[in-house]
Structures are given as structure tokens and as C-alpha cells.
Coordinates of C-alpha atoms and ligand atoms in Angstrom, one line a residue:
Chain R
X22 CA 28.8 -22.7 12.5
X23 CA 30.5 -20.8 15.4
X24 CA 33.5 -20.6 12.6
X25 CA 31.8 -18.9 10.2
X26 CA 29.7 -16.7 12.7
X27 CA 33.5 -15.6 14.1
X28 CA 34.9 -15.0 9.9
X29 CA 31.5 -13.3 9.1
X30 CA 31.7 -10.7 12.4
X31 CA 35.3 -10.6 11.6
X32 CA 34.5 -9.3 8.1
X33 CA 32.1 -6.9 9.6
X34 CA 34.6 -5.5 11.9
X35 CA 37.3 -4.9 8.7
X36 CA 34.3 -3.5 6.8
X37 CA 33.1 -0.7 9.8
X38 CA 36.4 0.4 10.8
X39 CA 37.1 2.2 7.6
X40 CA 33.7 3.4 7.4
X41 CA 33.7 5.2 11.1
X42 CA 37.1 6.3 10.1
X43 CA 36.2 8.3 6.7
X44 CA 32.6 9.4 8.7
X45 CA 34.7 11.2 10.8
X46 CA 37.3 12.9 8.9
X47 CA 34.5 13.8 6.3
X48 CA 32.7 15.5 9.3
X49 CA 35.8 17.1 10.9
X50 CA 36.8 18.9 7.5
X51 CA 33.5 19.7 6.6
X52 CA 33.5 21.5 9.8
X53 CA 36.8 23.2 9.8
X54 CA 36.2 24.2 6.3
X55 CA 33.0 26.0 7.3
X56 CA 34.4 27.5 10.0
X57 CA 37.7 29.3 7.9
X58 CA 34.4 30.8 6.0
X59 CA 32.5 31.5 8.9
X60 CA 35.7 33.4 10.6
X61 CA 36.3 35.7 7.0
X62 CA 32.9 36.8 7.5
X63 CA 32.7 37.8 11.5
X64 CA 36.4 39.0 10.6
X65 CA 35.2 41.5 7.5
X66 CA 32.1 42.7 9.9
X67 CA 34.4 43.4 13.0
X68 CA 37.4 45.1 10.9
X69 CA 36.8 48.6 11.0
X70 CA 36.6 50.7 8.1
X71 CA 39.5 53.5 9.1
X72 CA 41.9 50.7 8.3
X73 CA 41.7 50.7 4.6
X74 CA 41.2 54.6 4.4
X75 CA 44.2 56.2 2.6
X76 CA 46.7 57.1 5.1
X77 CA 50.2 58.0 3.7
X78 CA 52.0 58.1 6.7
X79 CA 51.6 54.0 6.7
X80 CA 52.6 53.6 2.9
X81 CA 54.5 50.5 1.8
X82 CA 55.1 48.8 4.9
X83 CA 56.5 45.1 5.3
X84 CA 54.0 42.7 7.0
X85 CA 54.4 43.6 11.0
X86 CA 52.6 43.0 14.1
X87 CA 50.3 45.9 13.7
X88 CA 49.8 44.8 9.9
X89 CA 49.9 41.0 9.2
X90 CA 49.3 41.6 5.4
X91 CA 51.4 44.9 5.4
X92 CA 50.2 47.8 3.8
X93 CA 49.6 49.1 0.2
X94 CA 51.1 52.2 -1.5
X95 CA 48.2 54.5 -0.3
X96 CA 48.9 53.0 3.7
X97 CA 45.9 50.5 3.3
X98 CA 46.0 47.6 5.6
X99 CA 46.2 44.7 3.2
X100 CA 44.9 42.3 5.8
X101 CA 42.0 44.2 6.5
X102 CA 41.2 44.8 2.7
X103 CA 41.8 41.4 1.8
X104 CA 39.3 39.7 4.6
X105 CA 36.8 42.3 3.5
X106 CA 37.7 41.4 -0.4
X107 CA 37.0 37.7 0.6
X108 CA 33.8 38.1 2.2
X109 CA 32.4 40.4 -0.8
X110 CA 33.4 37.4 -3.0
X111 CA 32.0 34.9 -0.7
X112 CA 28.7 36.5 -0.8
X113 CA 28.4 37.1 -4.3
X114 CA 29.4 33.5 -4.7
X115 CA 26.8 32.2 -2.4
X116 CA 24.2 34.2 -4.6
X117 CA 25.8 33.6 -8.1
X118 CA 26.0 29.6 -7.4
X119 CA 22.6 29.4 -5.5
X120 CA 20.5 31.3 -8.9
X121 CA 22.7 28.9 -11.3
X122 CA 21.5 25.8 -8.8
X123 CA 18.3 27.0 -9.5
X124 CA 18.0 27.9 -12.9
X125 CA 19.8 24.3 -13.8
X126 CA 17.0 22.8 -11.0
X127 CA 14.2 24.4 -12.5
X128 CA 15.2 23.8 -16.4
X129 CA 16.5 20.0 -15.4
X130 CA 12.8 19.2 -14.1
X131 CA 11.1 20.9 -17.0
X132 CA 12.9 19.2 -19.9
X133 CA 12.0 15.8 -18.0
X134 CA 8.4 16.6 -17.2
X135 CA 7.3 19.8 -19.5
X136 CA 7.2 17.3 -22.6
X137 CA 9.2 16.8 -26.1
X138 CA 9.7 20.3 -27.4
X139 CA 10.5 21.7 -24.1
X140 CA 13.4 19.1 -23.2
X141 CA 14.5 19.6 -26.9
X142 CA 14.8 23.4 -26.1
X143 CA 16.8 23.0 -23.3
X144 CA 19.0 19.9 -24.9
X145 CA 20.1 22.5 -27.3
X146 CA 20.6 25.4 -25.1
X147 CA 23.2 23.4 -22.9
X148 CA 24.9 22.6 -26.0
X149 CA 24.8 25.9 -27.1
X150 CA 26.4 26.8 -24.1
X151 CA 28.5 24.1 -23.5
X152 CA 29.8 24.8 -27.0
X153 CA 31.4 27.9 -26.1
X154 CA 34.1 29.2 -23.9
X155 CA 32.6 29.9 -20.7
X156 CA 35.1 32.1 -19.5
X157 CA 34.5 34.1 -22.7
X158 CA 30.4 33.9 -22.4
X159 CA 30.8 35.1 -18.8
X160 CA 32.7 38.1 -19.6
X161 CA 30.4 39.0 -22.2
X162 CA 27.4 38.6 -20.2
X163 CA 29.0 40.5 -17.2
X164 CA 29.5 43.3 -19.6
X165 CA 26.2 43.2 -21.5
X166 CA 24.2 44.0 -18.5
X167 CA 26.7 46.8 -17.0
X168 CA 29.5 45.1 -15.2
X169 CA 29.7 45.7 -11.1
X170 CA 28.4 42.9 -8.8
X171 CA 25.0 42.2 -10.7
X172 CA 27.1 41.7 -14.0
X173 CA 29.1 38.6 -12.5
X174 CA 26.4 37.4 -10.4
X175 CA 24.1 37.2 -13.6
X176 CA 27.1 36.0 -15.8
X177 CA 28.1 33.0 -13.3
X178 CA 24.4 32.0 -12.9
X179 CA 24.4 32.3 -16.5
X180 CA 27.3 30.1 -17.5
X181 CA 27.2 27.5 -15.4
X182 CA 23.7 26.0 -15.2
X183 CA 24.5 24.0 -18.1
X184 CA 25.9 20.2 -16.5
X185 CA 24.3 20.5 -13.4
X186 CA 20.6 20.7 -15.6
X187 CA 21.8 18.1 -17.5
X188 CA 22.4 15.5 -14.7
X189 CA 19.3 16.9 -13.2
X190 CA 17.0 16.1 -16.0
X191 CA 18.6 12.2 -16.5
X192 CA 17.4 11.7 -12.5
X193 CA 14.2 13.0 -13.4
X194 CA 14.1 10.8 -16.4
X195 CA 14.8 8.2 -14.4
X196 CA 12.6 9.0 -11.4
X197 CA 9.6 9.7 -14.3
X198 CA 9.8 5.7 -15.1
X199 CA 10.0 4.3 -11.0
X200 CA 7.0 2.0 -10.1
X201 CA 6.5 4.3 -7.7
X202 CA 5.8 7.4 -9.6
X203 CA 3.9 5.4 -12.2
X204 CA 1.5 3.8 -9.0
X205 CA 0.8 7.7 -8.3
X206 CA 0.0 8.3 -11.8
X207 CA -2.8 5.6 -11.5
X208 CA -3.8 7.1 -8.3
X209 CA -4.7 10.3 -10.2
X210 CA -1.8 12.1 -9.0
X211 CA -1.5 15.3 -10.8
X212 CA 1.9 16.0 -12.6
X213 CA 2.8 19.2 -10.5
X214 CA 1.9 17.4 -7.2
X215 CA 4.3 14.4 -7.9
X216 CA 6.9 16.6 -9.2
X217 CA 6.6 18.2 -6.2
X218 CA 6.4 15.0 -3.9
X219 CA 8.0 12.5 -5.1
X220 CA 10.7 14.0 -7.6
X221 CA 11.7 16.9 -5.8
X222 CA 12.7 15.3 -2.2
X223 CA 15.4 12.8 -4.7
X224 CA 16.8 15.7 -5.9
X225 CA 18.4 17.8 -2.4
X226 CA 21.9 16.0 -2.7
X227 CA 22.1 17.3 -5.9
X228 CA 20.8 20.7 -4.7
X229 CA 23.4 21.2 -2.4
X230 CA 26.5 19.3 -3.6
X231 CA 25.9 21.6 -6.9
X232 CA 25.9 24.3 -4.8
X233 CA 28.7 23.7 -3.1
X234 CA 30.8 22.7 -5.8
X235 CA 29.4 25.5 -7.9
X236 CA 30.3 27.7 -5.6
X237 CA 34.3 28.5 -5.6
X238 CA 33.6 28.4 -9.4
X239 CA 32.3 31.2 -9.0
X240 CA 34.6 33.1 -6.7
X241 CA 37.5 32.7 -8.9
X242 CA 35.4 33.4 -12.0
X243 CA 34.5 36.7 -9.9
X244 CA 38.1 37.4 -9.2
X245 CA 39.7 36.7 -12.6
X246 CA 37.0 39.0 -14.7
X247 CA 37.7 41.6 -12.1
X248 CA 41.3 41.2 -12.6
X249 CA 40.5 41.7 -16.4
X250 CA 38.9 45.1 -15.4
X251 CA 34.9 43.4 -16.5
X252 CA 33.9 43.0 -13.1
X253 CA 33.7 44.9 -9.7
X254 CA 34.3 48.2 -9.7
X255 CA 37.8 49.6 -8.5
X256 CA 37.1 51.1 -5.7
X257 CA 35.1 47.6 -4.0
X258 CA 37.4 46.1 -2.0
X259 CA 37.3 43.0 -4.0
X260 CA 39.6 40.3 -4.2
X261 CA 40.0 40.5 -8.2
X262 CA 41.0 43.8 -8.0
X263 CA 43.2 43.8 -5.1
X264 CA 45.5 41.4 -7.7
X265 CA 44.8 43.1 -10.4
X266 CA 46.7 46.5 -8.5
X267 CA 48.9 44.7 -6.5
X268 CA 50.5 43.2 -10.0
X269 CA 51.4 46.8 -10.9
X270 CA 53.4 47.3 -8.0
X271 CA 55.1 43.4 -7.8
X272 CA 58.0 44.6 -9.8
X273 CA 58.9 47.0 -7.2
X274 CA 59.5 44.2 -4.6
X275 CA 56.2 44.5 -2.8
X276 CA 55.7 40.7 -2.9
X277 CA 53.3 41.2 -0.2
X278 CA 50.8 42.8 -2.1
X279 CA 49.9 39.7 -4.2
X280 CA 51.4 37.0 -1.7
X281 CA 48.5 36.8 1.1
X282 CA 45.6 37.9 -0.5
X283 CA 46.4 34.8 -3.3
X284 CA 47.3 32.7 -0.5
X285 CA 43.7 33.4 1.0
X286 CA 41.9 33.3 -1.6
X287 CA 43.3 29.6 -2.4
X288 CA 42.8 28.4 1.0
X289 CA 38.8 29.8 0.8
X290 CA 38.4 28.1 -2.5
X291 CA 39.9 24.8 -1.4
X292 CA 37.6 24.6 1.4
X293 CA 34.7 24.9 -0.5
X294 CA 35.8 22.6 -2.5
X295 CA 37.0 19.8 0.4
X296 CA 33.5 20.6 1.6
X297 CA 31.5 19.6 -1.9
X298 CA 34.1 16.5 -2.1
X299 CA 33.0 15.6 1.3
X300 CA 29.7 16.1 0.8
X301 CA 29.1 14.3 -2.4
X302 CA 30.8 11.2 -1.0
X303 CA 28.2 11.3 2.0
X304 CA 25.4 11.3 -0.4
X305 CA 26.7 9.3 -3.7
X306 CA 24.3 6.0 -3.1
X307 CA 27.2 3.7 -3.8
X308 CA 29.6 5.2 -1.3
X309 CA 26.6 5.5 1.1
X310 CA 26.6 1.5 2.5
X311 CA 30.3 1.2 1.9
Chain C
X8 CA -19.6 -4.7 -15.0
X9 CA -17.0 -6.3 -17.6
X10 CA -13.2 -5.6 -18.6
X11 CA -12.3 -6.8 -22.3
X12 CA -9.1 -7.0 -23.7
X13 CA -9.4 -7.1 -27.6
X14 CA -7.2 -7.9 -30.4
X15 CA -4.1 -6.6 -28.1
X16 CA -0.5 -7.0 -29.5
X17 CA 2.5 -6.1 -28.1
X18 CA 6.1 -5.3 -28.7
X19 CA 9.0 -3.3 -26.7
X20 CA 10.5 -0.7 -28.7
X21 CA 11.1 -2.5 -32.1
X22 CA 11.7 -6.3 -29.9
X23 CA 9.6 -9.8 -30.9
X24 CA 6.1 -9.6 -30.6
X25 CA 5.8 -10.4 -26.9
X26 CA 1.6 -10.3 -26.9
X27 CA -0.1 -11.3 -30.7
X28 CA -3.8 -11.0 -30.9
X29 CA -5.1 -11.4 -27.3
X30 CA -8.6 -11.3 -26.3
X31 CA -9.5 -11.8 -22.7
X32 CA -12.5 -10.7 -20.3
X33 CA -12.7 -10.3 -16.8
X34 CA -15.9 -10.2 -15.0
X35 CA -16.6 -8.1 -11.6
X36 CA -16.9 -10.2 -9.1
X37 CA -15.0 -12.8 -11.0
X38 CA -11.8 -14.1 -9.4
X39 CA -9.4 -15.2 -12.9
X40 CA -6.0 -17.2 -12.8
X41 CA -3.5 -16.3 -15.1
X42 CA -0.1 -18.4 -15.5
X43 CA 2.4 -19.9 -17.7
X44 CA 5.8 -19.9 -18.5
X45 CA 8.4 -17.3 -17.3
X46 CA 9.1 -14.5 -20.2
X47 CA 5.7 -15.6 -21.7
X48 CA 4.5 -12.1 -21.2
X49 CA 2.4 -12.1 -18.0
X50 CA 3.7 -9.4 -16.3
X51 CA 3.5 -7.2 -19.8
X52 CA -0.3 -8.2 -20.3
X53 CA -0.6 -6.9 -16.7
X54 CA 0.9 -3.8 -17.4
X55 CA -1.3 -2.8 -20.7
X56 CA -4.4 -4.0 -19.1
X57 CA -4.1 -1.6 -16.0
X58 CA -2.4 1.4 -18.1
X59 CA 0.9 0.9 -17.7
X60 CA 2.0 0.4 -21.2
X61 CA -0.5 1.3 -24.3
X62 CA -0.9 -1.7 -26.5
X63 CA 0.0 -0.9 -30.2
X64 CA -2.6 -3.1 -31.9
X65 CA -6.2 -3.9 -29.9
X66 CA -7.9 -1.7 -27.1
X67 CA -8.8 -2.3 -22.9
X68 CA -12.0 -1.4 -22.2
X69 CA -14.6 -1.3 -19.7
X70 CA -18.1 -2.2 -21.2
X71 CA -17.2 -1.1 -24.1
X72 CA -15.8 2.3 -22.8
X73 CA -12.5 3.2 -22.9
X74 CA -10.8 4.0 -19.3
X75 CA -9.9 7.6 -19.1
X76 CA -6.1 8.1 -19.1
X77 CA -6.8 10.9 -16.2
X78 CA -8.0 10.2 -12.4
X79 CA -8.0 7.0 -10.3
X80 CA -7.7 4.1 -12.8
X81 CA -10.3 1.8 -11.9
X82 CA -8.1 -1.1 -12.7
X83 CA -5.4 -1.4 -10.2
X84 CA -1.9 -2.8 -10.6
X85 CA -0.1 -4.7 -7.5
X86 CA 3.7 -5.5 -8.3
X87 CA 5.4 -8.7 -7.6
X88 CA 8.8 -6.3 -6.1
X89 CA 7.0 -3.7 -3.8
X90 CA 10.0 -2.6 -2.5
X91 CA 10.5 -0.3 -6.2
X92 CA 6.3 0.3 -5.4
X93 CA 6.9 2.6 -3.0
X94 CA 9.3 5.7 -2.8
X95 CA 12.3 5.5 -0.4
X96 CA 12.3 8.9 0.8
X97 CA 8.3 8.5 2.0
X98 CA 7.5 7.3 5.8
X99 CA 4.9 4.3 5.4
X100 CA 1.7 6.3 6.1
X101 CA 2.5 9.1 3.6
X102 CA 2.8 5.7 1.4
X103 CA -0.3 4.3 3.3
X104 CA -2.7 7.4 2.3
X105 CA -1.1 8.6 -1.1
X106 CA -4.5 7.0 -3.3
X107 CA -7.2 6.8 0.0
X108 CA -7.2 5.8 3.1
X109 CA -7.5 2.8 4.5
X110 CA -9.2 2.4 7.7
X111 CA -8.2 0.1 10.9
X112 CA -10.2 -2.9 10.0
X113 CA -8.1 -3.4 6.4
X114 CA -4.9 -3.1 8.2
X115 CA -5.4 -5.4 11.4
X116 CA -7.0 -7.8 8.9
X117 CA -3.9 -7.4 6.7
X118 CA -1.1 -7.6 9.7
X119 CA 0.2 -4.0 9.6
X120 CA 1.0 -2.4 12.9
X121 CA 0.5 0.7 14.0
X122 CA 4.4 1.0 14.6
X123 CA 5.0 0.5 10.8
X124 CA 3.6 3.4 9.5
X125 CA 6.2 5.7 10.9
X126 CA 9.0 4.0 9.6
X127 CA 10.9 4.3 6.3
X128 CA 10.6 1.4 3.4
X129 CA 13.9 0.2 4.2
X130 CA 12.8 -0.8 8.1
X131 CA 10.4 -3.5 6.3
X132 CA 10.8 -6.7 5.0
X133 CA 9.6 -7.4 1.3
X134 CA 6.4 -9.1 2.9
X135 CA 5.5 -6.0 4.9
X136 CA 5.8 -3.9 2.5
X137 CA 3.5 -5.6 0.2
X138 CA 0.6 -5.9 2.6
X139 CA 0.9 -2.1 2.3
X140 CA 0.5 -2.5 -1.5
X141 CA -2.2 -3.8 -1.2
X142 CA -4.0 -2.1 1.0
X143 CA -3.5 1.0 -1.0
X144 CA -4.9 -1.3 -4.2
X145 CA -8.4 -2.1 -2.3
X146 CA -9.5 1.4 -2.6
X147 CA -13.6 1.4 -2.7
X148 CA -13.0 2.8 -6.2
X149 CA -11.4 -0.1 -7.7
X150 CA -13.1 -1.9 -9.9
X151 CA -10.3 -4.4 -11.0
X152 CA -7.8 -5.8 -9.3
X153 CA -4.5 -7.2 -11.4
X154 CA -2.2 -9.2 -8.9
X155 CA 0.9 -10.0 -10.4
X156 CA 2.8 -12.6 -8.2
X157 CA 2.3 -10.5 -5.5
X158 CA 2.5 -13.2 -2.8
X159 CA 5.5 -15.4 -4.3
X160 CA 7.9 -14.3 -1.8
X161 CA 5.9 -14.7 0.8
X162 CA 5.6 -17.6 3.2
X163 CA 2.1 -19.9 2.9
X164 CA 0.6 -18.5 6.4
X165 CA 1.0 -14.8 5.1
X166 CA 0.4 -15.8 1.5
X167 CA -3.2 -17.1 2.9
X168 CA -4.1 -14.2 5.1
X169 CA -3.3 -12.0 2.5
X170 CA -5.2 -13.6 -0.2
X171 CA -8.3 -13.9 2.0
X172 CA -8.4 -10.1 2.7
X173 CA -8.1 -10.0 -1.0
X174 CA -10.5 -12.3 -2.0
X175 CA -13.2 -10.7 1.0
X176 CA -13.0 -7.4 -0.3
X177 CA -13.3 -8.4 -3.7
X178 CA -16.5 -10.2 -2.6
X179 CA -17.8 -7.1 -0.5
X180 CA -16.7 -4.4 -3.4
X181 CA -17.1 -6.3 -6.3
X182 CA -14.2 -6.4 -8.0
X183 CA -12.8 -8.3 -10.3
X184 CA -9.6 -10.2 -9.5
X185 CA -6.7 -11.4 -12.1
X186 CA -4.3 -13.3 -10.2
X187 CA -1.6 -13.4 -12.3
X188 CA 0.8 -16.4 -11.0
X189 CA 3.0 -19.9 -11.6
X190 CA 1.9 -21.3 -8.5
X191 CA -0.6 -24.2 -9.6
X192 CA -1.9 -25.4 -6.6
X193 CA -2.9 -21.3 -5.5
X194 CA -4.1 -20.8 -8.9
X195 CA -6.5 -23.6 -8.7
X196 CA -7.5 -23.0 -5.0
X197 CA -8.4 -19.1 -5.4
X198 CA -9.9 -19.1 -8.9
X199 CA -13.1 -19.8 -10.9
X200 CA -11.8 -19.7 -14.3
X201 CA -7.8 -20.0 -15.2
X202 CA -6.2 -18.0 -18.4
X203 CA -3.0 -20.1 -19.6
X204 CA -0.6 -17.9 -21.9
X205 CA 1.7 -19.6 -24.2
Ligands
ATP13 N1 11.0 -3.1 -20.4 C1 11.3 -4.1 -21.3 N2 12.0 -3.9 -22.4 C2 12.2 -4.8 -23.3 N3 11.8 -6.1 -23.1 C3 11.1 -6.4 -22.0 C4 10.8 -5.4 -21.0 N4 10.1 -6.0 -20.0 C5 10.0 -7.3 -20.4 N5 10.6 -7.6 -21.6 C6 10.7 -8.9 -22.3 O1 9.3 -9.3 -22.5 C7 9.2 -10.6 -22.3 C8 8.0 -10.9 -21.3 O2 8.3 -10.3 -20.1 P1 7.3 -10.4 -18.8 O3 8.0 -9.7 -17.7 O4 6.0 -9.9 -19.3 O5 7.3 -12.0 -18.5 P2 6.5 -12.8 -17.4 O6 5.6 -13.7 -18.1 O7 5.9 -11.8 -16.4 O8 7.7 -13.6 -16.7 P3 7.9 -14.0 -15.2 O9 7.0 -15.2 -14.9 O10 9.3 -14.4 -15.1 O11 7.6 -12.8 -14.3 C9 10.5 -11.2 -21.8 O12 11.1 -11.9 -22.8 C10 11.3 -10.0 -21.4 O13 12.6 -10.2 -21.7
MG14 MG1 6.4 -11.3 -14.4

């Protein structure tokens, strides 16, 4: 008995040290993920403005104390430009992601509840979509409705709704046919009220780990159809089109141009992404009790 | 008052015919066993006649009416698993008060303490859980009461305070009671008239 209490604890031991271990380093880079985001933004709101007004007497310099990112060919601190680039795309892919989250949260519960023609309505508008090149969709959205910031906001919430909605709806599905939601049902339960109390609380992992992975989808979707001249205008100080100018000049051996805002923009976008990984491993039921 | 099951045949999606030409009453007031065989269909039958599933052949009926599809179903379903009866992401009371609510004397009399209701389903054991079951069953509107195993993982002492509240409120309220079970010797201690399927 006392052998098998010691193997069993033993087992348990094994079993929590890995456990504690991957808690942790999901917590810690969660954390130092959100805090490179947090620093872009108090950066881009402290950086003065006189720094990425023309000044020729600054033109073309080499990164430098004064200039970490160097400057451009109209004496534009790159450094200051790109951090205020970064936190333009940030935001418009906070709002882009969170309206697609939405749209793909409201759609995904009304195909499940809203009854057959509905869900067949929206079946065959994620196909639709799904069908064709997003990229392509995007840009032509982004253009339909006038370019700028409200083009690609509208053309990423647009586009990518369509698998999120689709793994929303087969939860609801399956949440429709629980015991529990059936007991309410006999309870005289109206259909918005369990929608709204028992559906909706199973859905905010998906909520958020949509959002988060949504999210540096859209900031590189924002900065390559402003680097194909359909987004932002030129004069934003947008990451897209910092690249897009910068590629003009990278013949002329102005690597730095290109280099750090890239670099930056790479590093942002990973740690979204580390940060939905993270996050969907915390919540995904069959990792949860490992 | 009387429920009546008439004609009622049964099949899952295009499967065997599970139920074939059933007829079955059950009086209010009228405690009525229910048992045979696993897979025989029990927990199906339990299903239509509380709303669950809609029969493709016969009708349920109450005095000759048919139960309104909308509202609090006057026939009442406990499960035999409650722990996929209530939701996961609910505290206990939220659980407790979802149909009506219960008042102290039903919950002493059923064993739930106080303490329970502010925990989540997974701080209870099957057991407690299901006392919560069916106290939210025993609503003064129910006028039937279907009880599918609901006490076979249960322990005798439990299993017997739980069917006495059962049995007392049915007394009190009325109701008509179908224990649905495989248990003999409960079957023939708790009920007046036994149902055996095939
Ligand atoms: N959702 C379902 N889809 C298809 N077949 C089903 C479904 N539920 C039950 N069945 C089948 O219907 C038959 C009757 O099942 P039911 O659960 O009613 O039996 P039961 O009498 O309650 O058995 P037990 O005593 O083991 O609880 C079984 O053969 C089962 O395989
Ligand atoms: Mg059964």
C-alpha cells in the first residue's frame, strides 16, 4: 500500500513539475511580449514631433548616438518615425482584429441559433470568401471604400472573419445540444437569454485568442497594402510606407532605411503572436489538466 | 390529471426502430416504475415523453392536450449524469435558481449546504450535484416528474433520503412520478405500478 502511495505521489511529482515549468514561461512571455507593445506606444506618445520634420542639414546619416535608426534623405529620424509607424499600425490592428472578432462572433452565433436559412447564408458566405484570395479581396475592399486607415481597417475586418465564424458556430452547435442548455429550454428559457447566458460565457477564449492571433494579421496586411500604395496615405508615418520609400533609396547603400524599421516590425508581430500561442495553450481544454 | 403516451415510435436519424407502438399513462399522484434491459430504450422514452426528442409516429399528451413546446414544461426530466445537467461556467446557485427557487426547507431536506452554492460544478461530487437536479426539478409547476436512474451512483443512505424528498413532494404537489431504473428491489419498494420494456 505505502508502495504504491510512494509510485503514485512519485507520478504526481513527474506530472506537476512540467506543468509549473510551462505556467511560468507562458506567463513570463506573455508578459514581456505585452510590454515591447506597451513601450512602442509610451515611446510614439513621448517622441516629439520636430524629429521627423524635414531638416536637411541631418540628411542621410548612418545610425549614431543621437539617431539609433539614422536618418532618411529629408533628415527624418528613422527611429522616431518608425516607433510612431508601429504604434499607428498597432492601433489600427487592435481595431481591425477586434471588428473581424466581432463580426465572425456575431455571424458564428447566428448561423447556430438564427435557424436553417440563416446558417446556410453564412455557410456560403465563408466559402465565398474563403474561396478567394484574401490578399486580393482586401486590397479591393481597401480601395472600394477610399483607401487611408478606414479602407484597411474595413478590408481586414472584412477578410478575415471567415474561420474564426466557422469554429465559432461548431461550439455553438455543440453548446445548442448540452443537457444543460436543453434543461433551460424546458425551464422556458428564452433563446436570446440562453444565448446570452449560457453560450456566450463558453465562447471568451475564443474571443480573445482570435483576437490576438487575428491581430498581427492584420498589421502586416496593413503594411504590405501600404507598401503596394492601397493603403495609408504617404504622408502617415506608417510602417508600410516607410518600406515602401526606403526600397527606393536601398540601392544607394542606405541599408538602414529598411533594416530597423523591418527588424521592428518582425519583433512586434512575433510577440503578438508568442502571446496568442501562449494564450491558446492556457485555454485549449486538453492542455488545461495536463 | 393524466399523461398518455400514444402509439409512440421511435428511431435516431435513419437507426432500428428503438420505440414501436408504445402506449403508456401516468397518473398524478401516481408513483410508476419503469425498467428493463440496458439499450432497451428507457432513457429515449424518457426523453420524448418530457420534450426532449419529438416522437415520429404517436403523440404525448396531457388530458388529451398537447404540452406547449414554449414555457416551463410541466413534465420535468432529471438525468442519470448531472454533471453534463448543469453548465461548468455557472456557480451552483446561478444553477440552483435558473427554473425557481427553491426555498431552505427543500435543500436542508435534500443535504445541500449553504457552502455549496458558491462553488463551481467541478468542487462537487456526482451525488451533490444531483441533489441540485433535483431540487431545480420539484418546481411547484411540475406536474410530472421523469427520473431516469438518477440515484444509481449514489450510495443507499443518500439514495433513500433523496427518494423520500422525492416521493413527499410528489405527495404534497401532486405529481406524477416515473422512476425510470434497473434496480429491482427500489423499483418495487417506491412504486405502485411497474412498466417493463422489452
Ligand atoms: N443519440 C443517439 N443516436 C443514436 N442512437 C442512440 C442515441 N442515443 C441512444 N441510442 C441508441 O438507442 C438505444 C436505446 O438507448 P437508451 O439510452 O434509450 O437505452 P437505455 O434503456 O436507457 O439503456 P441504459 O439502461 O443503459 O441506460 C441504444 O441502442 C442506443 O445505442
Ligand atoms: Mg439510460
Amino acid at each position: 500500500m505505502t508502495e504504491i502511495l510512494t509510485v503514485l505521489s512519485k507520478k504526481k511529482f513527474i506530472n506537476i513539475l512540467p506543468k509549473l515549468n510551462r505556467r511560468h514561461s507562458t506567463l513570463l512571455r506573455v508578459t514581456f511580449s505585452s510590454l515591447i507593445l506597451l513601450c512602442i506606444i509610451a515611446a510614439s506618445m513621448l517622441l516629439s514631433n520636430d524629429r521627423i520634420a524635414t531638416n536637411f542639414d541631418l540628411k542621410n546619416l548612418p545610425p549614431s548616438m543621437a539617431h539609433p535608426f539614422g536618418t532618411d534623405w529629408l533628415g527624418r529620424d528613422m527611429f522616431t518615425r518608425t516607433i510612431k509607424g508601429l504604434s499607428l499600425s498597432i492601433y489600427i490592428g487592435i481595431i481591425a482584429s477586434l471588428s473581424s472578432v466581432i463580426i465572425a462572433l456575431i455571424l458564428g452565433m447566428g448561423a447556430a441559433t438564427l435557424g436553417k436559412a440563416f446558417d446556410t447564408f453564412v455557410t456560403w458566405l465563408v466559402d465565398l470568401f474563403l474561396g478567394m484570395p484574401h490578399l486580393v479581396a482586401l486590397i479591393l475592399i481597401a480601395f472600394t471604400v477610399g483607401g487611408g486607415a478606414k479602407g484597411v481597417i474595413i478590408g481586414v475586418a472584412c477578410t478575415h472573419w471567415t474561420s474564426l465564424t466557422r469554429v465559432i458556430r461548431a461550439e455553438v452547435l455543440q453548446l445548442r445540444s448540452a443537457e444543460f442548455v436543453q434543461i433551460s429550454r424546458q425551464m422556458g428559457k428564452k433563446p436570446l437569454w440562453i444565448a446570452i447566458h449560457h453560450i456566450l460565457p463558453h465562447l471568451v477564449p475564443q474571443f480573445f485568442i482570435g483576437f490576438v492571433l487575428l491581430f498581427p494579421h492584420a498589421i502586416l496586411h496593413e503594411a504590405s497594402i501600404t507598401f503596394l500604395g492601397f493603403g495609408l496615405s504617404p504622408h502617415k508615418p506608417a510602417i508600410g510606407v516607410i518600406l515602401s520609400e526606403s526600397m527606393k533609396y536601398l540601392s544607394t547603400g542606405m541599408w538602414w532605411l529598411a533594416f530597423f524599421p523591418g527588424l521592428l516590425l518582425f519583433v512586434t508581430v512575433r510577440a503578438f503572436d508568442s502571446i496568442g500561442e501562449n494564450l491558446r495553450l492556457l485555454f485549449d481544454p486538453h492542455n488545461a489538466h495536463e | 390529471m393524466q399523461l398518455e403516451a400514444r402509439n409512440l415510435s421511435f428511431r435516431y436519424g435513419k437507426g432500428p426502430l428503438i420505440i414501436n407502438n408504445l402506449n403508456l399513462e401516468l397518473k398524478s399522484g401516481e408513483i410508476l416504475g419503469l425498467s428493463g434491459p440496458s439499450g432497451c430504450g428507457k432513457t429515449t422514452l424518457a426523453k420524448i415523453l418530457s420534450g426532449y426528442e419529438l416522437p415520429q409516429g404517436g403523440s404525448v399528451k396531457i388530458d388529451g392536450k398537447s404540452i406547449p413546446s414554449k414555457g416551463f414544461n410541466p413534465v420535468q426530466l432529471i438525468f442519470q449524469h448531472p454533471e453534463k445537467a448543469v453548465n461548468p461556467r455557472w456557480q451552483m446557485k446561478k444553477t440552483l435558481n435558473e427554473g425557481w427557487s427553491p426555498d431552505n426547507e427543500l435543500l436542508d431536506s435534500l443535504g445541500i449546504e449553504k457552502a455549496w452554492l458558491k462553488r463551481w460544478p467541478n468542487e462537487l461530487s456526482g451525488g451533490e450535484l444531483q441533489r441540485f437536479c433535483v431540487a431545480k426539478a420539484l418546481s411547484p409547476k411540475t406536474r410530472f416528474l421523469i427520473a431516469d436512474e438518477i440515484t444509481t451512483m449514489l450510495d443507499a443512505i443518500t439514495q433513500a433520503q433523496i427518494w423520500n424528498v422525492v416521493l413527499n413532494k410528489a405527495r404534497e404537489n401532486n405529481i406524477g412520478v416515473l422512476v425510470v431504473s434497473h434496480d429491482q428491489h427500489l423499483i418495487n419498494r417506491l412504486c405502485d405500478r411497474v412498466f417493463i420494456g422489452k
